[in-house]
mmCIF file of C-alpha atoms in Angstrom:
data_model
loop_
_atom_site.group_PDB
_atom_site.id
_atom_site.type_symbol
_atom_site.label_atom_id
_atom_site.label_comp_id
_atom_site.label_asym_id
_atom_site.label_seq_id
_atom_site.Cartn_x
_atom_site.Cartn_y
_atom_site.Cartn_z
ATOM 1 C CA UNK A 1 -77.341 -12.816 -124.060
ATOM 2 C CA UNK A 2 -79.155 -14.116 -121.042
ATOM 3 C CA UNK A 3 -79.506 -10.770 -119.241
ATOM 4 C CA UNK A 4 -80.912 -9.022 -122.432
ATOM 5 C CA UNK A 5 -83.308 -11.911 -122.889
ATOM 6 C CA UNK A 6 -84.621 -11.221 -119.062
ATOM 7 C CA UNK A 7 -85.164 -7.872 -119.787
ATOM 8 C CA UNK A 8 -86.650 -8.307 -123.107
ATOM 9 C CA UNK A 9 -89.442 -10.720 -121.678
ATOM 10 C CA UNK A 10 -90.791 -7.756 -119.365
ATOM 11 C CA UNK A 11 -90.960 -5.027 -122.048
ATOM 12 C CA UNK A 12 -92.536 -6.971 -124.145
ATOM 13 C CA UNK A 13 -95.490 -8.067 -121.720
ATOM 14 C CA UNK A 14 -95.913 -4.136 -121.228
ATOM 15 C CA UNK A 15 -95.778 -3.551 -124.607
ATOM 16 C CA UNK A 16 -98.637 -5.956 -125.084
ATOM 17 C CA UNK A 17 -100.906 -5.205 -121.783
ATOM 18 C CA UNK A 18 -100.500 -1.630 -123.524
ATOM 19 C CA UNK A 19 -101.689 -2.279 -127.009
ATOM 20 C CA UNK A 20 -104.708 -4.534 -125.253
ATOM 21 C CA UNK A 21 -105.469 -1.552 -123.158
ATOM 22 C CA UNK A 22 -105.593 0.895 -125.959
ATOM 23 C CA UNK A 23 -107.901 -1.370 -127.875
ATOM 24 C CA UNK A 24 -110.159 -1.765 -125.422
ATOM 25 C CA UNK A 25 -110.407 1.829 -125.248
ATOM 26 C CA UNK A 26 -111.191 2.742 -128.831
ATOM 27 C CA UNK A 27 -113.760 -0.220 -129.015
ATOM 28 C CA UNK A 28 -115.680 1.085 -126.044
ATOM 29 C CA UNK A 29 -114.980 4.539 -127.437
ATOM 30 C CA UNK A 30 -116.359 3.511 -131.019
ATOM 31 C CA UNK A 31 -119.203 1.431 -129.601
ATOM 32 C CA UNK A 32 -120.306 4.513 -127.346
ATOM 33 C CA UNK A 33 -120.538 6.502 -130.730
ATOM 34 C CA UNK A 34 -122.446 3.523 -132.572
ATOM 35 C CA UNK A 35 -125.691 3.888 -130.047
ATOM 36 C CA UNK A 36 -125.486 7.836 -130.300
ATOM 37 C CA UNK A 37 -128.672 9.297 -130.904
ATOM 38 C CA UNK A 38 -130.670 5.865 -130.852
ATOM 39 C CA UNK A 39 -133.456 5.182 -129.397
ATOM 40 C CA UNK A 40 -132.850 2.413 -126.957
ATOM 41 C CA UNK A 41 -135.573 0.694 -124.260
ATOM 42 C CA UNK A 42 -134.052 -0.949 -121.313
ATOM 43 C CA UNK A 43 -136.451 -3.314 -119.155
ATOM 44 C CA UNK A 44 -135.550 -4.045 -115.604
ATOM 45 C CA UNK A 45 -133.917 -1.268 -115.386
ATOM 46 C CA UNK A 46 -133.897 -0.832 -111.788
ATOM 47 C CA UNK A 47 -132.005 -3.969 -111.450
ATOM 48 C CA UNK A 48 -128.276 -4.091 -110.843
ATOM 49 C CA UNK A 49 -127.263 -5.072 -114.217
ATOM 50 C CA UNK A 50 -130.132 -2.607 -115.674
ATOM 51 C CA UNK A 51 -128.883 0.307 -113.868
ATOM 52 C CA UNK A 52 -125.459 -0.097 -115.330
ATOM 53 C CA UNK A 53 -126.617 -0.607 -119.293
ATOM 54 C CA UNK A 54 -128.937 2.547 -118.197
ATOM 55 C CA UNK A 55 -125.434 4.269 -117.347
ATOM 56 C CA UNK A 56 -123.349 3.189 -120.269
ATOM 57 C CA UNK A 57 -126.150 4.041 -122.794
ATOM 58 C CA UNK A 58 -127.082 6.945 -121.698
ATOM 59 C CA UNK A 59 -123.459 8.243 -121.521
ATOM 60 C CA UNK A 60 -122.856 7.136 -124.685
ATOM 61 C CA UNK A 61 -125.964 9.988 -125.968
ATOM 62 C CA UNK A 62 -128.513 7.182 -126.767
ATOM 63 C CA UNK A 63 -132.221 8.651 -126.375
ATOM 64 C CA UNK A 64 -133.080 5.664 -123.373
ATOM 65 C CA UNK A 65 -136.010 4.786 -122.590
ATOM 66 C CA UNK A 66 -136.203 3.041 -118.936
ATOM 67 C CA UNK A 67 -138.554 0.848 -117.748
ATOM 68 C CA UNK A 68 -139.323 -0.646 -114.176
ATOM 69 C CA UNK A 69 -141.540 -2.187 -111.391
ATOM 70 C CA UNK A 70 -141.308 0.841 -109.157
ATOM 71 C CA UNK A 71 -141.880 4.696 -110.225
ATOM 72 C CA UNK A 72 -139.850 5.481 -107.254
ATOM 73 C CA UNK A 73 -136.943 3.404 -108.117
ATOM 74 C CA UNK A 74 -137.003 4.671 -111.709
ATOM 75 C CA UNK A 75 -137.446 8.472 -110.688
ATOM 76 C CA UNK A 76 -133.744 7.272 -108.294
ATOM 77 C CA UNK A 77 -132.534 6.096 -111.368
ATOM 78 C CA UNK A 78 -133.289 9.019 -113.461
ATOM 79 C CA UNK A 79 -132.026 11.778 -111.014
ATOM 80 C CA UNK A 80 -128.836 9.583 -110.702
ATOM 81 C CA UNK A 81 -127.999 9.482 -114.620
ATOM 82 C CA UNK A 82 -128.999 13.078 -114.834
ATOM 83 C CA UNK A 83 -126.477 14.216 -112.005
ATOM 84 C CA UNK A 84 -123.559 12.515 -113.644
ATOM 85 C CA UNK A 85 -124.151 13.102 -116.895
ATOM 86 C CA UNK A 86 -122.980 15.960 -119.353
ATOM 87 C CA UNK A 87 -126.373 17.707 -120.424
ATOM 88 C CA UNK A 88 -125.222 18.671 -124.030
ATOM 89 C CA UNK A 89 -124.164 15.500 -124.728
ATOM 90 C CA UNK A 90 -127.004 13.459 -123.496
ATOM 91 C CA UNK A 91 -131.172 13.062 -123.541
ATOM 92 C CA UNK A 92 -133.391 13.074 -120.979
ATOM 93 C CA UNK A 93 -134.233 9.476 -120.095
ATOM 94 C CA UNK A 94 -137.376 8.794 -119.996
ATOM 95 C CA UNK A 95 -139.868 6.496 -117.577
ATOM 96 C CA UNK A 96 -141.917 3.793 -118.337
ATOM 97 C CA UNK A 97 -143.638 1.680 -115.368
ATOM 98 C CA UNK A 98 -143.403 -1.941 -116.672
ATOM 99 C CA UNK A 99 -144.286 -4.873 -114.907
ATOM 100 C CA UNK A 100 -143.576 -8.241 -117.053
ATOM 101 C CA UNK A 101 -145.732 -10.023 -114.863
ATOM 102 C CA UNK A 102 -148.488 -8.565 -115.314
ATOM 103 C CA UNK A 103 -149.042 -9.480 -119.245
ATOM 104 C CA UNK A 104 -152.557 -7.967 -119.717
ATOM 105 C CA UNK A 105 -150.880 -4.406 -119.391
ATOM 106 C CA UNK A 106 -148.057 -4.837 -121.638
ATOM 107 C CA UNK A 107 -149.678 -4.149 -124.813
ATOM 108 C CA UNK A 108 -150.719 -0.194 -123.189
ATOM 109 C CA UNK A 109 -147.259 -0.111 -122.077
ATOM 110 C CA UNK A 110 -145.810 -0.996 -125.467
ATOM 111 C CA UNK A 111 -148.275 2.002 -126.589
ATOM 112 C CA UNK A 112 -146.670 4.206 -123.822
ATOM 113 C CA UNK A 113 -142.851 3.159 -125.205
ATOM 114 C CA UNK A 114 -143.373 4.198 -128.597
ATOM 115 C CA UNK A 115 -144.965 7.715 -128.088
ATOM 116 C CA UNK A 116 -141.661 8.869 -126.552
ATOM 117 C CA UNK A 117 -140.015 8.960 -129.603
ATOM 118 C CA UNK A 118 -142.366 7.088 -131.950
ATOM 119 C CA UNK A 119 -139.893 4.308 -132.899
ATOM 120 C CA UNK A 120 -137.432 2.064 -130.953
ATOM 121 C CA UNK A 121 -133.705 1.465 -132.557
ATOM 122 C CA UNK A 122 -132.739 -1.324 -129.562
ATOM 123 C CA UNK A 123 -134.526 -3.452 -127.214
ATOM 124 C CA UNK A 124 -132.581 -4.425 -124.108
ATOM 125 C CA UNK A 125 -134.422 -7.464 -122.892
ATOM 126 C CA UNK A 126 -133.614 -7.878 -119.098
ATOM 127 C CA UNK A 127 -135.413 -9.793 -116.800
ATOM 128 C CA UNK A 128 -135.170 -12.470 -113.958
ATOM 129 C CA UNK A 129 -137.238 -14.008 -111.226
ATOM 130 C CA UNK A 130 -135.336 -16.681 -109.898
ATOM 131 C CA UNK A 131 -136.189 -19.407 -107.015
ATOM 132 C CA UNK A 132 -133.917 -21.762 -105.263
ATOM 133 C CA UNK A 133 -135.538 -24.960 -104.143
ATOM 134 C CA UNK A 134 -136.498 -28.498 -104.506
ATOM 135 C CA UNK A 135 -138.747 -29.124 -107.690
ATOM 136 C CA UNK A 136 -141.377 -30.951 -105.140
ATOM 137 C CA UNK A 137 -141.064 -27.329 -103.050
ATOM 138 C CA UNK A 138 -141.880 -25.245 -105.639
ATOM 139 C CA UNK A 139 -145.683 -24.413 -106.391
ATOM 140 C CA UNK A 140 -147.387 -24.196 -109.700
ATOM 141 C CA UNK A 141 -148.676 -20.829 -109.190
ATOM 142 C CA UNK A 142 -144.493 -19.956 -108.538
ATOM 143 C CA UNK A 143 -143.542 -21.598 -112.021
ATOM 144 C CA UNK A 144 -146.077 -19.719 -113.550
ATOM 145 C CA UNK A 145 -144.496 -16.659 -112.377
ATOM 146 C CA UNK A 146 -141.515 -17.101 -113.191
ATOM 147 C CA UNK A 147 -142.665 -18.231 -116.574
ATOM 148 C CA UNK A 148 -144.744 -14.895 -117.161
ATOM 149 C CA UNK A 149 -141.227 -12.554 -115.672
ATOM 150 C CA UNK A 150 -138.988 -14.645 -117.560
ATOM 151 C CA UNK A 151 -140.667 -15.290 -120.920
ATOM 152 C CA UNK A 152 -144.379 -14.544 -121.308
ATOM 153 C CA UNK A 153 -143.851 -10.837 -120.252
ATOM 154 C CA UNK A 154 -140.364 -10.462 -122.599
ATOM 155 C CA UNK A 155 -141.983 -11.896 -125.472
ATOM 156 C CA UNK A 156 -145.313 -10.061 -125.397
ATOM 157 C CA UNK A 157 -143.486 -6.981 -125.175
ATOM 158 C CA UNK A 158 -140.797 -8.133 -128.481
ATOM 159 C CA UNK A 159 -144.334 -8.751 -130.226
ATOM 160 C CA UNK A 160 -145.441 -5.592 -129.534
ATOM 161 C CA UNK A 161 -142.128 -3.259 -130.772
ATOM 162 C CA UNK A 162 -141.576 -5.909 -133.530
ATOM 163 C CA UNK A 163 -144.225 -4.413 -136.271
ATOM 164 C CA UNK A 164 -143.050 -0.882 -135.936
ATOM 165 C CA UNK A 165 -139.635 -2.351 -136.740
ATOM 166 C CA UNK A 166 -140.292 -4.260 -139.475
ATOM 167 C CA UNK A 167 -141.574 -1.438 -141.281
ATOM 168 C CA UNK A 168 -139.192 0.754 -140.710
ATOM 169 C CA UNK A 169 -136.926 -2.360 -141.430
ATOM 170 C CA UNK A 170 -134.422 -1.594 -138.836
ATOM 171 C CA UNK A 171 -133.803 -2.624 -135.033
ATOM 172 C CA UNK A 172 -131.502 -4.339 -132.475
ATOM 173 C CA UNK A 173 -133.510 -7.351 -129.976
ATOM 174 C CA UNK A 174 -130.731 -8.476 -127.476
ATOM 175 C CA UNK A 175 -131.797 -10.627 -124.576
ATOM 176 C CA UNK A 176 -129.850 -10.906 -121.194
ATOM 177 C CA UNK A 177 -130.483 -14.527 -120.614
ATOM 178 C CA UNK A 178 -128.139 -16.495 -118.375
ATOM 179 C CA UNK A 179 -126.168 -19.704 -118.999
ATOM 180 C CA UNK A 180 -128.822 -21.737 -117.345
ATOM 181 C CA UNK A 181 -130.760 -21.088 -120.826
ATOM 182 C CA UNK A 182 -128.311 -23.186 -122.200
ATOM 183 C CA UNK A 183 -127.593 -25.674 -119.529
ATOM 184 C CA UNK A 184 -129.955 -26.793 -116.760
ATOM 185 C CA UNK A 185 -128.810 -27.267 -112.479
ATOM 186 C CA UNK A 186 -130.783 -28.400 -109.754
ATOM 187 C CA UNK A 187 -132.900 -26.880 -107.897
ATOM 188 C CA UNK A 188 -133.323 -24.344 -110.241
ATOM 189 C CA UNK A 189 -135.924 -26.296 -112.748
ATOM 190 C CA UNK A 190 -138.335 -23.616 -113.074
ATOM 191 C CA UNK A 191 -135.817 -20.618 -113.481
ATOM 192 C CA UNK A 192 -134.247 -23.120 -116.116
ATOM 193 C CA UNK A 193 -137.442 -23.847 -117.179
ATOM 194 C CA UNK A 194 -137.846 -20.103 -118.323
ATOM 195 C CA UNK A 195 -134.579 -19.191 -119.700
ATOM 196 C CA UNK A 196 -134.125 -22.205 -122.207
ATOM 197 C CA UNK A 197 -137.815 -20.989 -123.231
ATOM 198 C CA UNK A 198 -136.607 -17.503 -123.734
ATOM 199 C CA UNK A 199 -133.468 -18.298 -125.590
ATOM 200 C CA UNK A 200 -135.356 -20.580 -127.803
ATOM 201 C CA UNK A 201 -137.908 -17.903 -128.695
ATOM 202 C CA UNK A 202 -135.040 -15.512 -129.642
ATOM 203 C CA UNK A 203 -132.923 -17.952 -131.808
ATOM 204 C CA UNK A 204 -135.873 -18.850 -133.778
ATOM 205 C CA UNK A 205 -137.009 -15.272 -133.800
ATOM 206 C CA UNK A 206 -133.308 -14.581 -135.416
ATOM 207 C CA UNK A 207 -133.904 -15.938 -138.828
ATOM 208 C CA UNK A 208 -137.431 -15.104 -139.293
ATOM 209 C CA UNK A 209 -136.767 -11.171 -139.162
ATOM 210 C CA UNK A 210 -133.382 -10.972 -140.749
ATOM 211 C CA UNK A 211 -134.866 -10.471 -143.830
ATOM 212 C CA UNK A 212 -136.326 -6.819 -142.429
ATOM 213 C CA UNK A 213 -133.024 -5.789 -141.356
ATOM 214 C CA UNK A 214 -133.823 -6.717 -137.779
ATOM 215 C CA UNK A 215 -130.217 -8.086 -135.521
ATOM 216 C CA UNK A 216 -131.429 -10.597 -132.637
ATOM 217 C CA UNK A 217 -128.554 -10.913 -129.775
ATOM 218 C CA UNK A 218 -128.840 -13.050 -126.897
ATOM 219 C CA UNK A 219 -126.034 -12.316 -123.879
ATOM 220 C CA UNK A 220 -125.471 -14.947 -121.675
ATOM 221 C CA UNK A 221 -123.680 -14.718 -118.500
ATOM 222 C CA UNK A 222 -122.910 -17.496 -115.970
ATOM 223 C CA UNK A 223 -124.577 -15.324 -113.306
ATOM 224 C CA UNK A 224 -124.999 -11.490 -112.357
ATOM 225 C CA UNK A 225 -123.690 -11.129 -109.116
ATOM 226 C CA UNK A 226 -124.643 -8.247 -106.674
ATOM 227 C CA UNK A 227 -122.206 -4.915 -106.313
ATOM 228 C CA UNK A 228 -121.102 -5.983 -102.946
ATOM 229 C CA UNK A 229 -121.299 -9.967 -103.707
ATOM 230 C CA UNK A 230 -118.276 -11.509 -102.089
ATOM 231 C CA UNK A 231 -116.903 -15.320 -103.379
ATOM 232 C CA UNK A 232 -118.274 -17.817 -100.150
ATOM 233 C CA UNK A 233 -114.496 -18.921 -98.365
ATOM 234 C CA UNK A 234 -114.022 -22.666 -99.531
ATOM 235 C CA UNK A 235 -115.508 -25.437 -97.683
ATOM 236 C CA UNK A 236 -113.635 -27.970 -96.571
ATOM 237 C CA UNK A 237 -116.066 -30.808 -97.266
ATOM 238 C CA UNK A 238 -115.671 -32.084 -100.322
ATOM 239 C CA UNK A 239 -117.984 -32.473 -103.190
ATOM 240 C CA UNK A 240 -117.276 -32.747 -106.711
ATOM 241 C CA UNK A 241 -120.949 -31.064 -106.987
ATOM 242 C CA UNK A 242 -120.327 -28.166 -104.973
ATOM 243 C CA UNK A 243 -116.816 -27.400 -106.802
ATOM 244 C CA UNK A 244 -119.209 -27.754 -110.002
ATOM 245 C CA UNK A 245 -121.723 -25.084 -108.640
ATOM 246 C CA UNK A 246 -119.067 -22.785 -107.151
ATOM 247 C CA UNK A 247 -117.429 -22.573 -110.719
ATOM 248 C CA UNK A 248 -120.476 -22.618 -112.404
ATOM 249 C CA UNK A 249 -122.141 -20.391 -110.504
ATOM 250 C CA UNK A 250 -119.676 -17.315 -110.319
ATOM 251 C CA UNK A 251 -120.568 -14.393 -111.607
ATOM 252 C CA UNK A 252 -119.707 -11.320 -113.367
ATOM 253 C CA UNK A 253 -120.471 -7.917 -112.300
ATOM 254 C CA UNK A 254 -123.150 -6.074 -113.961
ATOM 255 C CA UNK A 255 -120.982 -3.428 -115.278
ATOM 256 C CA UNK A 256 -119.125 -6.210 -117.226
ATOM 257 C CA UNK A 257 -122.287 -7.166 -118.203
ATOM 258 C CA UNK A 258 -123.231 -4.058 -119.446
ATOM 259 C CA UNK A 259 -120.539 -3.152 -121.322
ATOM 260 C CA UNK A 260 -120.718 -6.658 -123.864
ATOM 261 C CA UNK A 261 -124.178 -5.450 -124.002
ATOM 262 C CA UNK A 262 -122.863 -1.928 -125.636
ATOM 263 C CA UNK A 263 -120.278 -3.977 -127.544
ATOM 264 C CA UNK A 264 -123.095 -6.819 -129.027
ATOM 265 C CA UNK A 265 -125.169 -3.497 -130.260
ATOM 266 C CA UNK A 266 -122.369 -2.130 -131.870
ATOM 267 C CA UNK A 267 -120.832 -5.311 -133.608
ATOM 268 C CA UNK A 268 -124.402 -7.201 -133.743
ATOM 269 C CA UNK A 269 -123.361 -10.367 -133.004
ATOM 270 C CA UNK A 270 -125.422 -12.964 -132.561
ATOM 271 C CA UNK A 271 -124.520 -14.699 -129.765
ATOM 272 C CA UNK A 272 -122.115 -14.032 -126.452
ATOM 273 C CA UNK A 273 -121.484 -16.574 -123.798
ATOM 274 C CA UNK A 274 -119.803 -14.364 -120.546
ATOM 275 C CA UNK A 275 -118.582 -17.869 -118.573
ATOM 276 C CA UNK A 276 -114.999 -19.122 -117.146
ATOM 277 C CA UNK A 277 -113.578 -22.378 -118.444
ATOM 278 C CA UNK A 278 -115.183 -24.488 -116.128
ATOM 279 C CA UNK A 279 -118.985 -23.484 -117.529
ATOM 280 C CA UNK A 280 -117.605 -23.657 -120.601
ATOM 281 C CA UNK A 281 -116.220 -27.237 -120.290
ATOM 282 C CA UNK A 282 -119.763 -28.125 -118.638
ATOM 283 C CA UNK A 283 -121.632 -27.103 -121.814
ATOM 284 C CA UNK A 284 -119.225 -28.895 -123.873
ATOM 285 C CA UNK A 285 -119.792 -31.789 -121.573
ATOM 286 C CA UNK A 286 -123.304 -31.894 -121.643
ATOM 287 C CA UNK A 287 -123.257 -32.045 -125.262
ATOM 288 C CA UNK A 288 -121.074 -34.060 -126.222
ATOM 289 C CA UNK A 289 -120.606 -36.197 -123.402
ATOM 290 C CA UNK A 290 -124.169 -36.340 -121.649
ATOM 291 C CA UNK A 291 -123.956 -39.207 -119.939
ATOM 292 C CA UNK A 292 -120.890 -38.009 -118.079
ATOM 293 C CA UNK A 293 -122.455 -34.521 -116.916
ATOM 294 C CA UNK A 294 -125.812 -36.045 -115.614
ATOM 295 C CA UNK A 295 -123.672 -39.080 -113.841
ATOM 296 C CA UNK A 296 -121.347 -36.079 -111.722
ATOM 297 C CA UNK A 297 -124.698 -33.826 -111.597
ATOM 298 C CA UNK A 298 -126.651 -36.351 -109.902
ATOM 299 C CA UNK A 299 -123.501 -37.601 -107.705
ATOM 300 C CA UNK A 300 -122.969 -34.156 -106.492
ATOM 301 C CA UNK A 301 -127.210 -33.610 -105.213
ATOM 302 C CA UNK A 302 -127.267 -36.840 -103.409
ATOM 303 C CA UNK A 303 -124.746 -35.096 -100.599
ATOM 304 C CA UNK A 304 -127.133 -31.889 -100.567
ATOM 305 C CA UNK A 305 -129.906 -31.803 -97.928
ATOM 306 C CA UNK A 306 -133.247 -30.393 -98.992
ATOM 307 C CA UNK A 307 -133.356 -26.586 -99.335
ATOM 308 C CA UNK A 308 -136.019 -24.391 -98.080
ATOM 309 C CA UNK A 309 -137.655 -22.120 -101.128
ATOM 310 C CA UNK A 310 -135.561 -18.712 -101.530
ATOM 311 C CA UNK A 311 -137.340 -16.205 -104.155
ATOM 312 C CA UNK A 312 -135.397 -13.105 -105.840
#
């Protein structure tokens, strides 16, 4: 009996990692076919986690529309989709120079989107300008910045698609925010700053345009870490702050990233939170237990020495 119940055990985890496995597959599969055809604008596409929602859209025959800082980078991007992609199966993707923070040319560029195919069926929202320094450190002409990448640009250009949508009375918004949108950390007041501004703006957005058929999605993940990221090897000092941070602060790749964003389209949910238990546990913390989470928050930044400004 005991040697049949060790050899059960096994088959039955394979059994299971197989069925999970074949789901998986048939939900990407299905949520591939869901965007087929569509009409989808990426922003930031040049980015990391842009360049892989560029990839899994485009594979998955969605008429993209990709928009960037840089012609060059975009005209990379383009020739790199277009080399790995099936022609019969896919549309040419098509360029759009877009610069969020420069808001007095978004309205022309919002023009420029909607002549490629005269509508838009999703709007990938994907932005970030972040900066890494004391509050004292950081300039008003930098939080202004960040505020125009980070919100002002985003929402100028939502304004802009949003009447062509509401009269056709269909379309997808789904923001990439980040977790900081939800919970604030130091040193980051003004990228914090922007993101709990642009989360705001999309959950109230939510119920005003349900009513036209219009699904508003935010995606927020802890942090998108670069392809060739590494995890920093533990310090031996210890800091209940910095173990904070290090959990809070790990990332996910951008093709993980990418592919919730293809699975949010498809089921239009409403909300997605991409975070390990610790972030979890500090949002639960923070709400329900604030006193708590600013006590170990501000325990943790009296050990950490000032930090010069670093921009992305």
């Amino acid at each position: 009996m005991g040697y049949t119940a060790v050899l059960v055990l096994p088959i039955l985890v394979v059994i299971a990692a197989g069925v999970y496995y074949l789901y998986t597959e048939i939900t990407r599969l299905m949520s591939k076919s869901a965007v087929r055809n569509k009409v989808v604008v990426i922003t930031d596409a040049v980015s990391g986690m842009g360049k892989e929602c560029s990839r899994v859209f485009h594979t998955g025959g969605a008429r993209v529309i990709l928009c960037g800082k840089s012609w060059e980078k975009l005209e990379a991007l383009y020739d790199t989709l277009s080399s790995a992609a099936d022609p019969s199966v896919t549309f040419t993707p098509k360029l759009v120079v877009l610069d969020f923070s420069d808001i007095d040319a978004i309205p022309d560029v919002t023009n420029e989107i909607l002549e490629c195919y005269g509508c838009v069926d999703v709007l990938i929202s994907n932005a970030s300008m972040k900066v890494k320094a004391p509050v004292q450190n950081v300039s008003l002409e930098l939080d202004k910045r960040i505020m125009d990448t980070n919100y002002f640009g985003p929402i100028t250009l939502t304004k802009g698609l949003l009447p062509s949508m509401t009269a056709r009375r269909s379309g997808q918004l789904v923001l990439v925010n980040s977790i900081q949108g939800r919970l604030g950390v130091p040193f980051r007041t003004a990228y914090a700053a922007s993101k709990h501004a642009t989360q705001a703006f999309f959950d109230c957005l939510r119920a005003e345009v349900e009513e036209f058929g219009i699904s508003v999605s935010t995606v927020s993940p802890t942090f998108i870490r670069s392809y060739h990221q590494q995890p920093e090897p533990r310090n031996a000092e210890k800091s209940i702050w910095k173990f904070f941070f290090r959990k809070l602060a790990h990332g996910v790749h951008p093709e993980e990233v990418a592919d919730e964003v293809l699975r949010t389209v498809n089921r239009k949910k409403k909300e997605v939170l991409m975070a390990n238990p610790i972030a979890r546990a500090a949002l639960y913390i923070r709400s329900f237990l604030p006193g708590l989470f600013f006590a170990v928050v501000a325990a943790g930044v009296k050990d950490v020495p000032l930090v010069k400004e670093d921009t992305q």
